[in-house]
C-alpha cells in the first residue's frame, strides 16, 4: 500500500510552489485526500450512525402495481413484543402528512391512503427495537388489496380504455402527465419536405437504475425539548432537502440540520426526497427516539429514482453528400406513477433540448408527451445530466443511421457537420448557447489514439473471414452546471451555490461548500482550487461539506454541477481572500497595493522579489496585533452566467461471436474536453467509471416489468452491473478548451462518460452486425437481443 | 397479502452436525422444518427473500473433513458432497480425468461463491440452470444418498425429480457422487452468460469416448433449457460408430436444439436458447474430440 507522504511543513515554502504532479500546490495529479479513510474502512456512512436508544424502521411495500386498499389490519404487528409503533397512510393523513410534494410540482404519497400505484410503493411502516424485528413485524400486517389492471407498457398509457392511475388529481380522466416542445416545428417540417435524404429510426432508451453501492437511508433524531431535528441522510442536496422538510413537516428551518456524511454513490438516485425519509422523521417525532431506516437492495431497485425510459422516434434530414440539415423527434416519456423528476422546474424534460448534438443544423424540433404508468417515479438519475443521456443517444444513433444509409464513414460524417470553432458562442436551433468548443481537434485525437484507420482495415480483413468486428463512435456535447438562477430553480430555490473560506493564523485553511461529495473527490478537487488561487498546499486545506449547520446555502451535487458552480465559488472566494491579503501585505511591506505582485503563495514588491510575504505570513499578521484589517476570510455566492459545455469523442471496438451473439468490448478510447483540468487523475476516474456504466446500459441493464407491472429487475441477479471482465482497459485522452465565462475555465465532467459511452458501444455493435443489414437494435444488447437482431428482429417488445 | 420482497431472513434455530450420522439424526428429530445448510449460497439467499420456511438449520460444514474429497480410481472417480467448487476447480487430477469440471467451474458464479458452495448443495438445490447437474449428467454420474436405514445409489435421472426437487428424502443426506471412468474419453463444457458470475443463459457439456478414430459413445448434458438428465440418447445413437466431422456435430447440435424445452425470461428468448443448445453442443463435442485427438484442433478454435 502506498500512502501519500505528509506534506513538509508549509509555513515558509515559497518558490517550490509548482505543479509537480504528486504534490501539486494547485492543479495537477495528486492522490485523493479522502481515500485513506475509504480504503481503510474508516468512512462514516449513514448506516454507521448509531445513537443511544435508536429504533429501526421498516417499510411494508405493495406486492402489486395497481390496487385499491380495502383494509389494513396492524393489530398482530402491534402485538409483537419489540414493536414500538405501526403507522399507516390513514394515520399520516390525520396529521396532513400522507402526501408530499415532488421536485416537479406533483404530489407523491408518503404512505398509501387510497390506492397503490406501483409495485413496491410504501403502504405502512413499523418501528421496532431492532432491524430484524421490524421486518418480522411487516409480515404480521394484513392488507386486503382490490387489484386493478395495471398500465405497464408506456405505449398503452393513453389508450382510451387505460385505467386512470392518478384519480387523486381533480378531474383527471387519463394518464397524461405533460406535453413539451422545443424548436421550430414549421421550419423543421419545411427542411424535411425539401431534403434529399431522410432517415427515420425508432429507438427505446430503456428504464435503468443508478443502483449506487450504498442504498438510501437515514437516521432521524428529533429532540423534543429543543424542538430540533437532526437528519443523517443519503442526500445529494442537503440544503434543498432541509428547506423542503421545513415546508412539508412544518418544522422551522433553523431547527432542522441535515447531514450527508460519506455517501456511497449517488448518480442522481439521492436527489429526491423519498417517503422513507419522511416516515423516519415522523417515527422519531412519534416515539421521541432516534430512528434508523436503511433500504434493502430490492427496495432501492424497485422504489427509488429510476432513469431514462424514453420511447423515441428520431428523424434526420440531410443532403446527398452528407450535410445534416435538421433533426426532428417525437418522444413518449414514462414518468411512472408520480412525476418526481428532479430537474429545474422550467425544464420538465430536463436538458433534452440539446438533442441537436455537436452539429450545425438549419432546424430542429422536438415534441414530447409524458405519461403516468404503474411504475416507480423518478426519471432524472444515473448521471444523465438532466436527460442529456437520452438526447445524445438519439442524435448519435441517428447520425450513424444516416451514415449507414449514405454509406459514409461515421467519423467523416460527424466531422463534416461539426459546429466550427469560430462559430462559438453558438446558439443551437433549440436555443442553447454553447460556450466554447474545438470539436475536430478532439475527434482527431480520439481517432489517433484508437488508430481508427488501422481498425477499419482490420475490420475489412476480419469480415472476409466471417468475423463480426464493430467500431463505434460517439461525439457528445454536454450542458452542465445549472443555473443561472434566473432560469433554473428547484421548487423556487435558485440554482446557485455559496462558499466560505477562512485562513487560520498559521496559514491552514478551511473551505465550506454547499455541494457535497458522493465519491467524486470534492475534498481533493476543492482544496486544489483554493490552493491554485492562494498557494496554500491542498493538504493544508480542509474541505467541509454535507452539513447544513456548517456550510453555506446551495443546491447540491448532481448534473455535473459541482465544479462549474461551486468550483467557481471556491475560486472566487479565494480571490476575495487574496484581495484582502494584498491589503495586509501592503501594510506589512509598507508599499502601495499597486506596487505588489502576486506569485502563487506570496506577494512581493514589484522589481524586488526579496521584499515579499507569504500567504502564511499574512494569515498570522491578519490575526495579530496592529491596525491592519482583521482576519483572512470571505464568503460568496456564485450564480453562473451560463452552463458550461464539455464535450468528447469516444471510440469503442467490439467483437461479436457469430455463433452465440455474445458481445465483447475489446477497446475503448475516451477523449474528453472539460476545459481547465484541476486534477486529471480524478477526471480520468470519473470518465472510466462512467464508461463502465455505459457498457452496463448498452449491453446488460434494464428495469423490466411484466404486463401486470411486476418489476422483474429487483436484485443484482436480474439487474446486472458490469464487472472488470466485461470492460476493457480504458484508454483516456483529453483536449483542453477552457470555458470563457467560468472563472477558472473549468467545465463539469462527472457525467460526460455516462452520456457519451452508451451510443459508442451500441454504434459498435450495430457496426459489427452490418453484414446482416442491421441499422438499429435496442438496448440492452444482451446476447439474446443481438441474436434476435441477427435473425431480423431488431426491436423486441419489452 | 404479504408485502413485496424482503432481504432479511426470519428467525431460525441453528445446530451444527458433527458427522453424517449426527446430521441424519438431527434431521429426523427436527422434522419437516429442518434443512441442511452446506455452502449456503443457494439456501441463505432464499431465506433472506423469505421464499422458504426453514425453522432449523443443520449446518454440515464441519463434515467437510468427512465429505470433502476427490478420489480418482482406475474405473471410478468419487467426489464427496461437501467438496467445494474451488476444490473442483483446482484439482489437477480431476481436470486430467474429466476436463469438463475445469471448464464448468471456471464459469460457475464467482470466487466468493466458489469458496463456499459445494457440489452436494448444487445438486440438491436442483436449480434448472445449475451447471454441475449438467456436468454430472454428461458424465453419467450416480448419487449416493444416506439415511438412517443406510445407503442407496441413484442415477442422475432418478435423482432429479423436477425443479428444486430431488430424490433426497427429508431425513437423508447426499454423501457422494460417483463417476464411471472409461478409456479413450474426454469431455468439455461451454456456457453463455449475460455477464461473468451470472447463471447460464444456456450451457452444454459433452463427453465423448473413442477408439480407432471412431466414436464409441457420447453423452450431452444441457443446463437452463428444461429438464435434462438423460444424457441425450438421440445424440449418443447418432454419434456411435461414426468418425467425428463438422457435419456430425451439426446434426448432433440440431438434435440438442430440438430435444430441449427452454422458457423465455430476462436471459433470452426460446429461439435463442434453443439455438444456443445446438451451438454449445457442437462446440463441446468438437472440443471433447480435440482433447482426445489433439491433431484435429481447428485453427479457429484454438
Ligand atoms: C451469485 C451467485 C451466482 C451463482 N452462479 C451459479 C452458476 O453460474 N452456476 C451454478 O451452477 N451455480 C451458481 N450458483 C449456485 C452455487 O453454485 C451454489 O453454491 C450451489 O447452488 C449450492 O451449493 P451450496 O453448497 O451453497 O448449497 P446450500 O445453499 O447450502 O444448499 C442448497 C440446498 O441443498 C441442500 N443441501 C446441501 N447440501 C446437501 C447434502 N449434502 N445433502 C442433502 N441436501 C443438501 C440444502 O438443504 C439446500 O436445500 C450461484 C450462486 C450465487 C450466490
XYZ file of C-alpha atoms in Angstrom, chain B:
302
model
C -51.459 -10.270 1.208
C -47.787 -10.158 2.081
C -45.605 -7.225 1.160
C -43.122 -7.358 -1.651
C -39.610 -8.843 -1.444
C -37.558 -8.703 1.731
C -33.871 -9.301 2.102
C -33.646 -10.082 5.797
C -34.318 -13.640 6.969
C -36.927 -14.687 9.523
C -35.794 -16.079 12.904
C -34.236 -19.567 12.814
C -32.723 -22.126 15.155
C -29.266 -23.449 14.357
C -27.459 -26.736 15.002
C -24.031 -27.941 13.869
C -23.738 -31.560 12.838
C -20.516 -33.352 13.731
C -20.762 -36.269 11.314
C -23.127 -37.765 8.757
C -24.935 -39.903 11.317
C -25.447 -36.873 13.556
C -26.798 -34.839 10.633
C -29.306 -37.568 9.762
C -30.241 -37.798 13.409
C -30.884 -34.067 13.691
C -32.971 -34.053 10.525
C -35.044 -36.876 11.844
C -35.553 -35.287 15.229
C -36.296 -31.727 13.985
C -38.685 -32.898 11.275
C -40.132 -31.097 8.232
C -38.951 -27.608 9.158
C -35.276 -28.532 9.330
C -32.896 -28.056 6.433
C -29.239 -28.830 5.812
C -27.005 -25.918 5.019
C -23.784 -26.582 3.116
C -22.160 -23.616 1.330
C -25.344 -21.655 1.912
C -25.093 -19.853 -1.402
C -28.479 -21.046 -2.584
C -30.287 -21.570 0.693
C -29.339 -18.354 2.514
C -30.449 -16.059 -0.346
C -33.790 -17.901 -0.405
C -34.127 -17.461 3.341
C -33.310 -13.775 3.057
C -36.017 -13.400 0.463
C -38.276 -15.403 2.802
C -39.020 -17.808 -0.047
C -38.539 -20.853 2.139
C -39.836 -21.529 5.637
C -36.896 -23.087 7.344
C -37.084 -23.131 11.111
C -33.980 -25.157 11.880
C -30.697 -25.012 10.054
C -28.475 -28.049 10.371
C -25.014 -26.874 9.415
C -22.901 -29.602 7.783
C -19.771 -27.544 7.163
C -17.935 -29.496 9.881
C -18.466 -32.544 7.655
C -16.020 -31.152 5.142
C -13.326 -33.465 6.535
C -15.598 -36.449 6.086
C -17.284 -35.475 2.814
C -14.794 -33.155 1.148
C -12.698 -35.313 -1.183
C -11.900 -36.161 -4.775
C -10.802 -39.790 -5.144
C -9.532 -40.849 -8.524
C -9.758 -44.598 -9.057
C -8.947 -46.730 -12.063
C -12.555 -47.179 -13.137
C -14.366 -44.679 -10.899
C -13.999 -41.161 -9.563
C -15.684 -40.392 -6.239
C -16.390 -36.862 -5.097
C -17.653 -36.135 -1.579
C -20.782 -33.986 -1.376
C -19.053 -31.294 0.699
C -16.332 -30.717 -1.877
C -16.313 -27.021 -2.686
C -16.435 -25.503 -6.163
C -12.971 -24.145 -5.617
C -11.555 -27.567 -4.841
C -13.132 -28.958 -8.000
C -11.669 -26.101 -9.997
C -8.185 -26.507 -8.595
C -7.840 -30.287 -8.735
C -5.338 -31.233 -11.428
C -6.215 -34.943 -11.171
C -9.860 -34.221 -11.722
C -9.032 -31.994 -14.684
C -6.974 -34.818 -16.151
C -9.776 -37.358 -15.739
C -12.667 -35.030 -16.632
C -11.653 -31.702 -18.197
C -15.330 -30.752 -18.222
C -15.081 -29.922 -14.497
C -12.463 -27.250 -15.051
C -14.398 -25.806 -17.994
C -17.581 -25.588 -15.930
C -16.120 -24.445 -12.630
C -14.357 -21.518 -14.296
C -17.742 -20.090 -15.228
C -19.811 -21.010 -12.173
C -20.575 -17.906 -10.121
C -17.552 -16.025 -8.785
C -14.649 -16.739 -6.417
C -16.650 -15.762 -3.318
C -19.392 -18.257 -4.125
C -16.936 -20.891 -5.270
C -15.038 -20.706 -1.992
C -18.123 -21.919 -0.097
C -20.571 -23.549 -2.481
C -20.455 -27.353 -2.701
C -21.205 -29.976 -5.323
C -23.735 -31.585 -2.951
C -25.567 -28.316 -2.410
C -25.531 -27.647 -6.130
C -27.155 -30.972 -6.989
C -29.626 -30.866 -4.092
C -30.724 -27.345 -4.937
C -31.757 -28.789 -8.329
C -31.977 -25.377 -9.904
C -32.811 -25.877 -13.593
C -29.942 -23.530 -14.522
C -27.439 -25.264 -12.293
C -24.217 -26.218 -14.074
C -22.910 -29.165 -12.065
C -26.084 -31.165 -12.676
C -25.388 -30.855 -16.376
C -21.800 -31.921 -15.783
C -22.931 -34.937 -13.735
C -25.486 -35.868 -16.370
C -22.853 -35.632 -19.066
C -20.532 -37.913 -17.113
C -23.329 -40.373 -16.275
C -22.819 -39.861 -12.549
C -24.733 -41.535 -9.767
C -25.559 -40.145 -6.364
C -25.101 -41.787 -3.006
C -27.833 -40.918 -0.533
C -27.640 -41.913 3.098
C -30.449 -42.138 5.629
C -30.973 -43.902 8.948
C -31.544 -47.172 7.143
C -28.330 -46.997 5.163
C -27.222 -46.003 1.697
C -28.743 -46.081 -1.769
C -27.269 -45.173 -5.109
C -29.393 -43.466 -7.783
C -28.712 -42.322 -11.326
C -28.950 -38.601 -12.216
C -32.193 -39.381 -13.979
C -33.656 -40.751 -10.750
C -32.023 -38.115 -8.591
C -33.540 -35.121 -10.350
C -37.303 -35.054 -9.795
C -38.017 -31.594 -11.222
C -37.063 -28.022 -10.473
C -35.880 -27.778 -6.826
C -36.883 -31.401 -6.179
C -34.616 -34.403 -5.753
C -34.675 -37.992 -4.576
C -33.134 -36.981 -1.260
C -35.721 -37.592 1.461
C -36.407 -35.370 4.437
C -34.073 -37.182 6.811
C -31.459 -38.049 4.202
C -28.206 -36.601 3.034
C -26.338 -36.776 -0.242
C -22.873 -38.005 0.621
C -21.072 -38.779 -2.589
C -21.211 -38.537 -6.368
C -19.645 -41.339 -8.418
C -18.377 -41.120 -11.977
C -17.517 -44.125 -14.133
C -14.137 -43.891 -15.865
C -13.976 -45.385 -19.339
C -10.920 -45.456 -21.577
C -10.479 -43.255 -24.616
C -12.730 -40.483 -23.376
C -12.694 -36.776 -22.826
C -15.173 -34.016 -22.152
C -15.831 -30.285 -22.406
C -18.290 -27.617 -21.275
C -19.475 -24.336 -22.773
C -21.724 -21.737 -21.215
C -23.214 -18.463 -22.383
C -23.936 -15.954 -19.669
C -25.013 -12.308 -19.808
C -22.190 -11.316 -17.529
C -19.421 -13.042 -15.583
C -20.906 -14.661 -12.487
C -24.402 -14.843 -13.908
C -26.378 -18.042 -14.220
C -26.363 -19.652 -17.625
C -28.499 -18.455 -20.475
C -27.745 -21.953 -21.698
C -24.862 -24.367 -21.145
C -23.907 -27.612 -22.739
C -21.466 -30.306 -21.744
C -20.310 -33.219 -23.812
C -18.396 -36.392 -23.101
C -17.037 -38.486 -25.942
C -15.350 -41.887 -25.961
C -13.404 -43.038 -28.998
C -11.473 -45.995 -30.304
C -9.596 -46.243 -33.603
C -10.774 -42.839 -34.762
C -14.414 -43.738 -34.245
C -16.818 -42.570 -31.558
C -17.755 -45.437 -29.296
C -20.084 -43.433 -27.089
C -21.103 -39.847 -26.385
C -23.287 -38.039 -23.879
C -24.569 -34.487 -23.727
C -25.892 -32.542 -20.711
C -27.644 -29.199 -21.013
C -28.451 -26.557 -18.401
C -31.146 -23.878 -18.301
C -33.228 -25.343 -21.121
C -35.641 -27.529 -19.197
C -35.184 -30.905 -17.514
C -32.213 -32.735 -18.882
C -30.870 -35.771 -17.124
C -30.784 -38.485 -19.763
C -27.500 -37.587 -21.462
C -29.433 -37.258 -24.721
C -29.545 -40.825 -26.079
C -30.546 -39.491 -29.512
C -27.137 -37.876 -29.784
C -25.371 -40.981 -28.463
C -27.130 -43.046 -31.112
C -26.202 -40.595 -33.848
C -22.533 -40.470 -32.944
C -21.785 -44.062 -32.073
C -19.651 -45.779 -34.677
C -19.065 -42.554 -36.607
C -15.934 -40.646 -37.408
C -16.316 -37.183 -35.922
C -16.910 -34.487 -38.539
C -18.292 -30.952 -38.605
C -21.376 -32.330 -40.264
C -21.859 -34.782 -37.432
C -21.549 -32.025 -34.818
C -24.040 -30.032 -36.813
C -26.580 -32.860 -36.706
C -25.914 -33.503 -33.021
C -26.457 -29.809 -32.323
C -29.729 -29.900 -34.203
C -30.854 -32.810 -32.036
C -29.931 -30.926 -28.866
C -31.844 -27.870 -30.053
C -34.865 -29.971 -30.907
C -34.894 -32.017 -27.712
C -34.853 -29.299 -25.088
C -37.624 -27.162 -23.634
C -36.417 -23.690 -22.730
C -38.700 -20.978 -21.390
C -38.368 -17.268 -22.138
C -37.048 -14.943 -19.450
C -34.711 -11.996 -18.954
C -31.835 -14.168 -20.108
C -33.219 -14.847 -23.518
C -35.928 -15.888 -25.918
C -36.896 -19.506 -26.516
C -35.497 -19.404 -30.040
C -32.172 -18.089 -28.836
C -31.819 -20.641 -26.059
C -32.656 -23.410 -28.479
C -30.077 -22.060 -30.860
C -27.516 -21.997 -28.053
C -28.307 -25.556 -27.035
C -27.306 -26.540 -30.567
C -24.340 -24.229 -30.896
C -22.861 -25.101 -27.500
C -23.433 -28.823 -28.046
C -21.473 -28.550 -31.277
C -18.694 -26.657 -29.537
C -18.377 -29.046 -26.636
C -18.456 -32.160 -28.803
C -15.795 -30.641 -31.027
C -13.651 -29.668 -28.033
C -14.024 -33.088 -26.372
C -12.922 -34.810 -29.578
C -9.999 -32.423 -29.933
C -8.928 -33.317 -26.441
C -8.895 -36.969 -27.393
C -7.165 -36.301 -30.717
C -5.188 -33.079 -30.347
C -4.216 -33.221 -34.035
C -7.765 -32.347 -35.079
C -7.769 -28.903 -33.458
C -9.291 -26.377 -35.795
C -7.219 -23.285 -36.271
C -10.235 -21.110 -35.444
C -10.970 -22.765 -32.122
C -7.501 -22.664 -30.627
